[in-house]
CSV table of N, CA and C in Angstrom, one decimal:
chain,number,residue,atom,x,y,z
A,1,MET,N,16.2,-40.1,-17.3
A,1,MET,CA,16.1,-38.3,-16.3
A,1,MET,C,15.2,-38.1,-15.2
A,2,PRO,N,16.5,-37.7,-14.5
A,2,PRO,CA,15.2,-36.8,-13.2
A,2,PRO,C,13.8,-35.7,-13.7
A,3,GLN,N,12.9,-36.3,-12.7
A,3,GLN,CA,12.1,-35.5,-12.8
A,3,GLN,C,12.3,-33.7,-12.4
A,4,ASP,N,11.2,-32.8,-13.2
A,4,ASP,CA,11.6,-31.5,-13.2
A,4,ASP,C,12.0,-30.9,-11.6
A,5,VAL,N,13.5,-30.6,-11.6
A,5,VAL,CA,13.9,-30.0,-10.9
A,5,VAL,C,13.3,-28.5,-10.3
A,6,SER,N,12.1,-27.8,-11.1
A,6,SER,CA,11.4,-26.9,-10.7
A,6,SER,C,10.3,-27.6,-9.4
A,7,GLN,N,10.1,-28.3,-9.2
A,7,GLN,CA,9.0,-29.4,-8.8
A,7,GLN,C,9.1,-28.6,-7.2
A,8,PRO,N,10.1,-29.0,-6.5
A,8,PRO,CA,10.2,-28.5,-4.8
A,8,PRO,C,9.6,-27.2,-4.8
A,9,PHE,N,9.8,-26.3,-5.9
A,9,PHE,CA,9.4,-24.7,-5.2
A,9,PHE,C,7.9,-24.8,-5.7
A,10,THR,N,7.3,-25.3,-5.7
A,10,THR,CA,6.2,-25.3,-6.2
A,10,THR,C,5.3,-24.8,-4.7
A,11,SER,N,4.2,-23.9,-5.2
A,11,SER,CA,3.5,-23.0,-4.4
A,11,SER,C,2.3,-24.4,-3.7
A,12,SER,N,2.5,-23.7,-2.1
A,12,SER,CA,1.6,-24.5,-1.6
A,12,SER,C,0.2,-24.0,-1.7
A,13,ILE,N,-0.1,-22.6,-1.9
A,13,ILE,CA,-1.3,-22.4,-2.2
A,13,ILE,C,-2.1,-22.7,-3.3
A,14,ASP,N,-1.3,-22.6,-5.0
A,14,ASP,CA,-1.9,-23.7,-6.2
A,14,ASP,C,-1.3,-24.5,-6.7
A,15,GLY,N,-0.3,-25.0,-6.4
A,15,GLY,CA,0.9,-25.5,-7.0
A,15,GLY,C,1.2,-25.6,-8.0
A,16,SER,N,1.3,-24.5,-8.7
A,16,SER,CA,2.4,-24.0,-10.0
A,16,SER,C,3.6,-23.4,-9.3
A,17,PRO,N,4.7,-23.8,-10.1
A,17,PRO,CA,6.1,-23.5,-9.8
A,17,PRO,C,6.0,-21.7,-9.8
A,18,ALA,N,5.9,-21.3,-10.8
A,18,ALA,CA,6.0,-19.8,-10.7
A,18,ALA,C,5.2,-19.0,-10.0
A,19,GLY,N,4.1,-19.1,-10.6
A,19,GLY,CA,3.1,-18.2,-9.6
A,19,GLY,C,3.0,-18.3,-8.3
A,20,GLY,N,3.3,-18.7,-7.5
A,20,GLY,CA,3.0,-18.9,-6.4
A,20,GLY,C,4.3,-18.3,-5.6
A,21,LEU,N,5.7,-18.3,-6.4
A,21,LEU,CA,7.0,-17.7,-5.8
A,21,LEU,C,6.5,-16.3,-6.2
A,22,ALA,N,6.3,-16.0,-6.9
A,22,ALA,CA,5.7,-14.9,-7.7
A,22,ALA,C,4.8,-13.9,-6.8
A,23,ARG,N,3.8,-14.7,-6.2
A,23,ARG,CA,2.7,-13.9,-5.5
A,23,ARG,C,3.8,-13.4,-4.1
A,24,SER,N,4.2,-14.5,-4.0
A,24,SER,CA,5.1,-14.5,-2.4
A,24,SER,C,5.9,-13.4,-2.4
A,25,ALA,N,6.8,-13.1,-3.6
A,25,ALA,CA,7.8,-11.6,-3.7
A,25,ALA,C,7.1,-10.6,-3.8
A,26,SER,N,5.8,-10.5,-3.9
A,26,SER,CA,4.9,-9.7,-4.7
A,26,SER,C,4.5,-9.3,-3.5
A,27,GLY,N,3.9,-10.3,-2.8
A,27,GLY,CA,3.3,-9.9,-1.6
A,27,GLY,C,4.1,-9.6,-0.1
A,28,GLY,N,5.5,-9.6,-0.3
A,28,GLY,CA,6.6,-9.3,0.7
A,28,GLY,C,7.0,-7.8,0.4
A,29,ALA,N,6.9,-7.1,-1.2
A,29,ALA,CA,6.9,-5.9,-1.4
A,29,ALA,C,5.2,-5.2,-1.1
A,30,ASP,N,4.5,-5.5,-0.9
A,30,ASP,CA,3.0,-5.0,-0.8
A,30,ASP,C,3.3,-5.2,0.6
A,31,ASP,N,3.7,-5.6,1.8
A,31,ASP,CA,3.7,-5.9,3.2
A,31,ASP,C,4.7,-4.6,3.6
A,32,GLU,N,5.9,-4.5,2.5
A,32,GLU,CA,6.8,-3.8,3.6
A,32,GLU,C,6.0,-2.1,2.6
A,33,MET,N,5.6,-2.2,1.7
A,33,MET,CA,4.3,-0.6,1.6
A,33,MET,C,3.7,-0.4,2.6
A,34,ILE,N,3.0,-1.2,2.4
A,34,ILE,CA,1.7,-1.4,3.7
A,34,ILE,C,2.5,-1.0,5.4
A,35,SER,N,3.6,-1.9,5.2
A,35,SER,CA,3.6,-1.5,6.4
A,35,SER,C,4.6,0.1,6.7
A,36,GLY,N,5.2,0.7,5.6
A,36,GLY,CA,5.6,2.4,5.5
A,36,GLY,C,4.4,2.8,5.7
A,37,ILE,N,3.1,2.9,5.0
A,37,ILE,CA,2.2,3.7,5.0
A,37,ILE,C,1.5,3.1,6.4
A,38,ARG,N,1.0,2.4,6.9
A,38,ARG,CA,1.1,2.5,8.5
A,38,ARG,C,2.1,3.2,9.1
A,39,SER,N,3.7,3.3,9.0
A,39,SER,CA,4.3,4.6,9.9
A,39,SER,C,4.0,5.9,9.4
A,40,VAL,N,3.8,6.2,8.1
A,40,VAL,CA,3.4,7.4,8.3
A,40,VAL,C,2.2,7.7,8.7
A,41,LEU,N,1.2,7.3,8.6
A,41,LEU,CA,0.2,7.1,9.4
A,41,LEU,C,0.0,7.2,10.9
A,42,ALA,N,0.8,6.4,11.3
A,42,ALA,CA,1.2,7.0,12.6
A,42,ALA,C,2.1,8.2,13.2
A,43,GLU,N,2.9,8.7,12.1
A,43,GLU,CA,3.4,9.9,12.6
A,43,GLU,C,2.8,11.2,11.7
A,44,CYS,N,2.4,10.6,10.9
A,44,CYS,CA,1.7,12.5,10.3
A,44,CYS,C,0.2,12.5,10.3
A,45,GLY,N,-0.6,11.3,10.5
A,45,GLY,CA,-2.4,11.2,9.9
A,45,GLY,C,-3.0,11.8,11.4
A,46,GLY,N,-2.4,11.5,12.3
A,46,GLY,CA,-3.3,12.0,13.6
A,46,GLY,C,-4.6,11.8,13.9
A,47,LEU,N,-4.5,10.1,13.6
A,47,LEU,CA,-5.4,9.2,13.9
A,47,LEU,C,-5.8,9.4,15.6
A,48,ALA,N,-6.9,8.9,16.0
A,48,ALA,CA,-7.7,8.7,16.9
A,48,ALA,C,-7.3,6.7,17.5
A,49,VAL,N,-6.9,6.2,16.4
A,49,VAL,CA,-6.4,4.6,16.8
A,49,VAL,C,-5.1,4.1,16.6
A,50,ASP,N,-4.6,3.1,17.0
A,50,ASP,CA,-3.1,3.4,16.4
A,50,ASP,C,-3.3,2.8,15.0
A,51,ALA,N,-2.5,3.1,14.2
A,51,ALA,CA,-2.6,2.5,12.7
A,51,ALA,C,-2.1,1.2,12.5
A,52,GLY,N,-1.5,0.6,13.5
A,52,GLY,CA,-0.9,-1.0,13.1
A,52,GLY,C,-2.2,-1.9,13.8
A,53,THR,N,-3.0,-1.5,14.5
A,53,THR,CA,-4.6,-2.1,14.2
A,53,THR,C,-5.5,-2.1,13.4
A,54,LEU,N,-5.3,-1.3,12.4
A,54,LEU,CA,-6.3,-1.6,11.5
A,54,LEU,C,-6.0,-1.9,10.0
A,55,ALA,N,-7.5,-2.3,9.6
A,55,ALA,CA,-6.9,-3.4,8.8
A,55,ALA,C,-7.3,-2.7,7.3
A,56,VAL,N,-6.1,-3.5,6.2
A,56,VAL,CA,-6.1,-2.4,4.9
A,56,VAL,C,-7.5,-1.6,4.2
A,57,ASP,N,-8.2,-2.4,4.8
A,57,ASP,CA,-10.0,-1.6,4.3
A,57,ASP,C,-10.6,-0.9,5.1
A,58,ASP,N,-9.7,-0.4,6.1
A,58,ASP,CA,-10.5,0.6,7.2
A,58,ASP,C,-10.7,1.6,6.8
A,59,ASP,N,-12.2,2.2,7.2
A,59,ASP,CA,-12.0,3.7,6.6
A,59,ASP,C,-11.4,4.7,7.8
A,60,LEU,N,-10.2,5.5,7.4
A,60,LEU,CA,-9.3,5.7,7.6
A,60,LEU,C,-10.1,7.1,8.8
A,61,TYR,N,-11.2,7.5,7.5
A,61,TYR,CA,-11.8,9.2,8.2
A,61,TYR,C,-12.4,8.6,9.5
A,62,ALA,N,-13.3,7.6,9.4
A,62,ALA,CA,-13.9,7.3,10.4
A,62,ALA,C,-12.7,6.6,11.8
A,63,ALA,N,-11.8,6.3,11.5
A,63,ALA,CA,-10.5,5.8,12.8
A,63,ALA,C,-9.9,7.4,12.9
A,64,GLY,N,-10.4,8.7,12.4
A,64,GLY,CA,-10.2,10.1,13.2
A,64,GLY,C,-9.4,10.3,11.7
A,65,LEU,N,-8.9,10.4,11.0
A,65,LEU,CA,-8.3,11.1,9.7
A,65,LEU,C,-8.9,12.5,9.8
A,66,THR,N,-8.5,13.5,9.6
A,66,THR,CA,-9.2,14.9,9.2
A,66,THR,C,-8.6,15.6,8.3
A,67,SER,N,-9.2,16.7,7.4
A,67,SER,CA,-8.7,17.1,6.3
A,67,SER,C,-6.9,17.7,6.6
A,68,HIS,N,-6.8,18.4,8.1
A,68,HIS,CA,-5.5,18.6,8.2
A,68,HIS,C,-4.8,17.6,8.0
A,69,GLY,N,-5.5,16.3,8.9
A,69,GLY,CA,-4.3,15.2,8.8
A,69,GLY,C,-3.7,14.5,7.4
A,70,CYS,N,-4.8,14.5,7.0
A,70,CYS,CA,-4.9,14.3,5.2
A,70,CYS,C,-3.3,15.1,4.3
A,71,VAL,N,-3.2,16.1,4.7
A,71,VAL,CA,-2.6,16.9,4.0
A,71,VAL,C,-1.0,16.7,4.4
A,72,GLY,N,-1.0,16.4,6.1
A,72,GLY,CA,0.6,15.8,6.8
A,72,GLY,C,0.4,14.6,6.2
A,73,LEU,N,-0.4,13.8,5.9
A,73,LEU,CA,-0.2,12.2,5.6
A,73,LEU,C,0.3,12.1,4.2
A,74,MET,N,-0.3,13.4,3.1
A,74,MET,CA,-0.1,13.1,1.8
A,74,MET,C,1.5,13.6,1.5
A,75,LEU,N,1.8,14.3,2.5
A,75,LEU,CA,3.4,15.0,2.5
A,75,LEU,C,4.3,13.7,3.2
A,76,GLY,N,3.9,13.2,3.9
A,76,GLY,CA,4.6,12.0,4.6
A,76,GLY,C,4.9,11.3,3.6
A,77,LEU,N,3.7,10.7,2.6
A,77,LEU,CA,3.8,9.4,1.6
A,77,LEU,C,4.5,10.1,0.5
A,78,GLU,N,5.0,11.1,0.3
A,78,GLU,CA,5.6,11.7,-1.1
A,78,GLU,C,6.9,11.7,-0.4
A,79,GLU,N,7.6,12.1,1.0
A,79,GLU,CA,8.5,11.9,1.3
A,79,GLU,C,9.1,10.2,1.5
A,80,GLN,N,8.1,9.6,1.9
A,80,GLN,CA,8.1,8.1,2.3
A,80,GLN,C,8.8,7.6,1.1
A,81,PHE,N,7.9,7.5,0.1
A,81,PHE,CA,7.9,7.0,-1.2
A,81,PHE,C,8.5,7.6,-2.7
A,82,ASP,N,9.0,9.1,-2.1
A,82,ASP,CA,9.4,9.6,-3.3
A,82,ASP,C,8.5,9.8,-4.3
A,83,VAL,N,7.6,10.5,-4.1
A,83,VAL,CA,6.7,10.3,-5.3
A,83,VAL,C,6.1,11.9,-5.2
A,84,GLU,N,5.0,12.3,-5.9
A,84,GLU,CA,4.4,13.7,-5.7
A,84,GLU,C,2.5,13.6,-6.2
A,85,PHE,N,2.0,13.6,-5.2
A,85,PHE,CA,0.6,13.1,-5.6
A,85,PHE,C,0.3,14.3,-6.9
A,86,PRO,N,-0.2,14.0,-7.6
A,86,PRO,CA,-0.9,15.0,-8.9
A,86,PRO,C,-2.2,15.6,-8.3
A,87,GLU,N,-2.7,16.8,-9.0
A,87,GLU,CA,-3.7,17.3,-8.1
A,87,GLU,C,-5.4,16.2,-8.3
A,88,LYS,N,-5.4,15.6,-9.5
A,88,LYS,CA,-6.1,14.9,-9.5
A,88,LYS,C,-6.3,13.6,-8.5
A,89,LEU,N,-5.5,13.3,-8.0
A,89,LEU,CA,-5.8,12.0,-6.4
A,89,LEU,C,-5.7,13.1,-5.4
A,90,LEU,N,-5.9,14.3,-5.2
A,90,LEU,CA,-5.9,14.9,-3.9
A,90,LEU,C,-7.5,15.2,-3.5
A,91,ASN,N,-8.1,13.9,-3.3
A,91,ASN,CA,-9.6,13.5,-2.9
A,91,ASN,C,-9.5,12.8,-1.9
A,92,ARG,N,-11.0,13.0,-1.6
A,92,ARG,CA,-10.9,11.8,-0.4
A,92,ARG,C,-10.8,10.6,-0.3
A,93,ARG,N,-11.2,10.0,-1.5
A,93,ARG,CA,-11.0,8.9,-2.1
A,93,ARG,C,-9.9,8.0,-1.9
A,94,THR,N,-8.9,8.7,-2.2
A,94,THR,CA,-7.4,8.5,-2.4
A,94,THR,C,-7.1,8.0,-1.2
A,95,PHE,N,-7.6,9.0,-0.1
A,95,PHE,CA,-6.6,8.4,1.5
A,95,PHE,C,-7.9,7.7,2.1
A,96,GLU,N,-9.1,7.3,1.7
A,96,GLU,CA,-9.9,6.4,2.4
A,96,GLU,C,-9.2,5.2,3.4
A,97,SER,N,-8.1,4.6,3.1
A,97,SER,CA,-8.1,3.4,3.2
A,97,SER,C,-6.3,3.2,3.2
A,98,ILE,N,-6.3,2.2,3.7
A,98,ILE,CA,-4.4,1.9,3.5
A,98,ILE,C,-4.6,1.6,1.9
A,99,ALA,N,-5.4,0.3,1.9
A,99,ALA,CA,-5.5,-0.1,0.5
A,99,ALA,C,-5.6,0.8,-0.5
A,100,ALA,N,-6.8,1.8,-0.4
A,100,ALA,CA,-6.7,3.0,-1.7
A,100,ALA,C,-5.5,3.6,-1.3
A,101,ILE,N,-4.5,4.1,-0.8
A,101,ILE,CA,-3.0,4.8,-0.7
A,101,ILE,C,-2.4,4.0,-1.4
A,102,ARG,N,-2.1,2.5,-1.1
A,102,ARG,CA,-1.2,2.1,-1.4
A,102,ARG,C,-1.6,1.9,-3.2
A,103,ASN,N,-2.9,1.2,-3.4
A,103,ASN,CA,-2.7,1.6,-4.7
A,103,ASN,C,-2.3,3.1,-5.8
A,104,ALA,N,-2.9,4.3,-4.8
A,104,ALA,CA,-2.5,5.0,-5.4
A,104,ALA,C,-1.0,5.4,-5.7
A,105,VAL,N,-0.3,5.3,-4.6
A,105,VAL,CA,1.6,5.1,-4.5
A,105,VAL,C,1.7,3.6,-5.7
A,106,CYS,N,1.4,2.7,-6.0
A,106,CYS,CA,1.6,2.1,-6.6
A,106,CYS,C,1.5,2.5,-8.0
A,107,GLY,N,0.2,3.3,-8.4
A,107,GLY,CA,0.6,3.5,-9.5
A,107,GLY,C,1.2,4.8,-9.7
A,108,LEU,N,1.4,5.5,-8.8
A,108,LEU,CA,2.7,6.7,-9.2
A,108,LEU,C,4.2,6.2,-9.3
A,109,LEU,N,4.6,5.0,-8.3
A,109,LEU,CA,5.4,4.2,-8.4
A,109,LEU,C,6.1,3.7,-10.2
A,110,ASP,N,5.0,3.1,-10.8
A,110,ASP,CA,4.8,2.7,-11.9
A,110,ASP,C,5.0,3.8,-12.8
A,111,GLY,N,5.1,4.9,-12.5
A,111,GLY,CA,5.1,6.1,-13.9
A,111,GLY,C,3.7,6.6,-14.4
A,112,GLY,N,2.8,6.0,-13.3
A,112,GLY,CA,1.1,6.5,-14.1
A,112,GLY,C,1.1,7.5,-12.8
A,113,GLU,N,-0.5,7.6,-13.1
A,113,GLU,CA,-0.9,8.0,-12.0
A,113,GLU,C,-1.9,6.9,-11.6
A,114,ALA,N,-2.2,6.7,-10.3
A,114,ALA,CA,-3.7,5.8,-10.3
A,114,ALA,C,-4.8,6.1,-10.7
């Protein structure tokens, strides 16, 4: 009998057949979301730097995000991802980094609140 046919699809990261593949798929979706967030940041955030140069954990307020820019960013994110930020997420921590925004939007898309 032939060997397990799933073997050629193992991940070079950890060698597991499905685990690596799932991580790649979710990484692609994550990359797409981060790209969307960067796009909204560039258009609506009023940052002092290019949004494309920021790491996902960089402090957006240190990069020039103001309270006015934050409102524009929130509205842009709501339109981009078809979500609505509840009042409890309208705080500095939600918009402090691309990673924080991603987590909030993911929580809203999953049907809950981040």
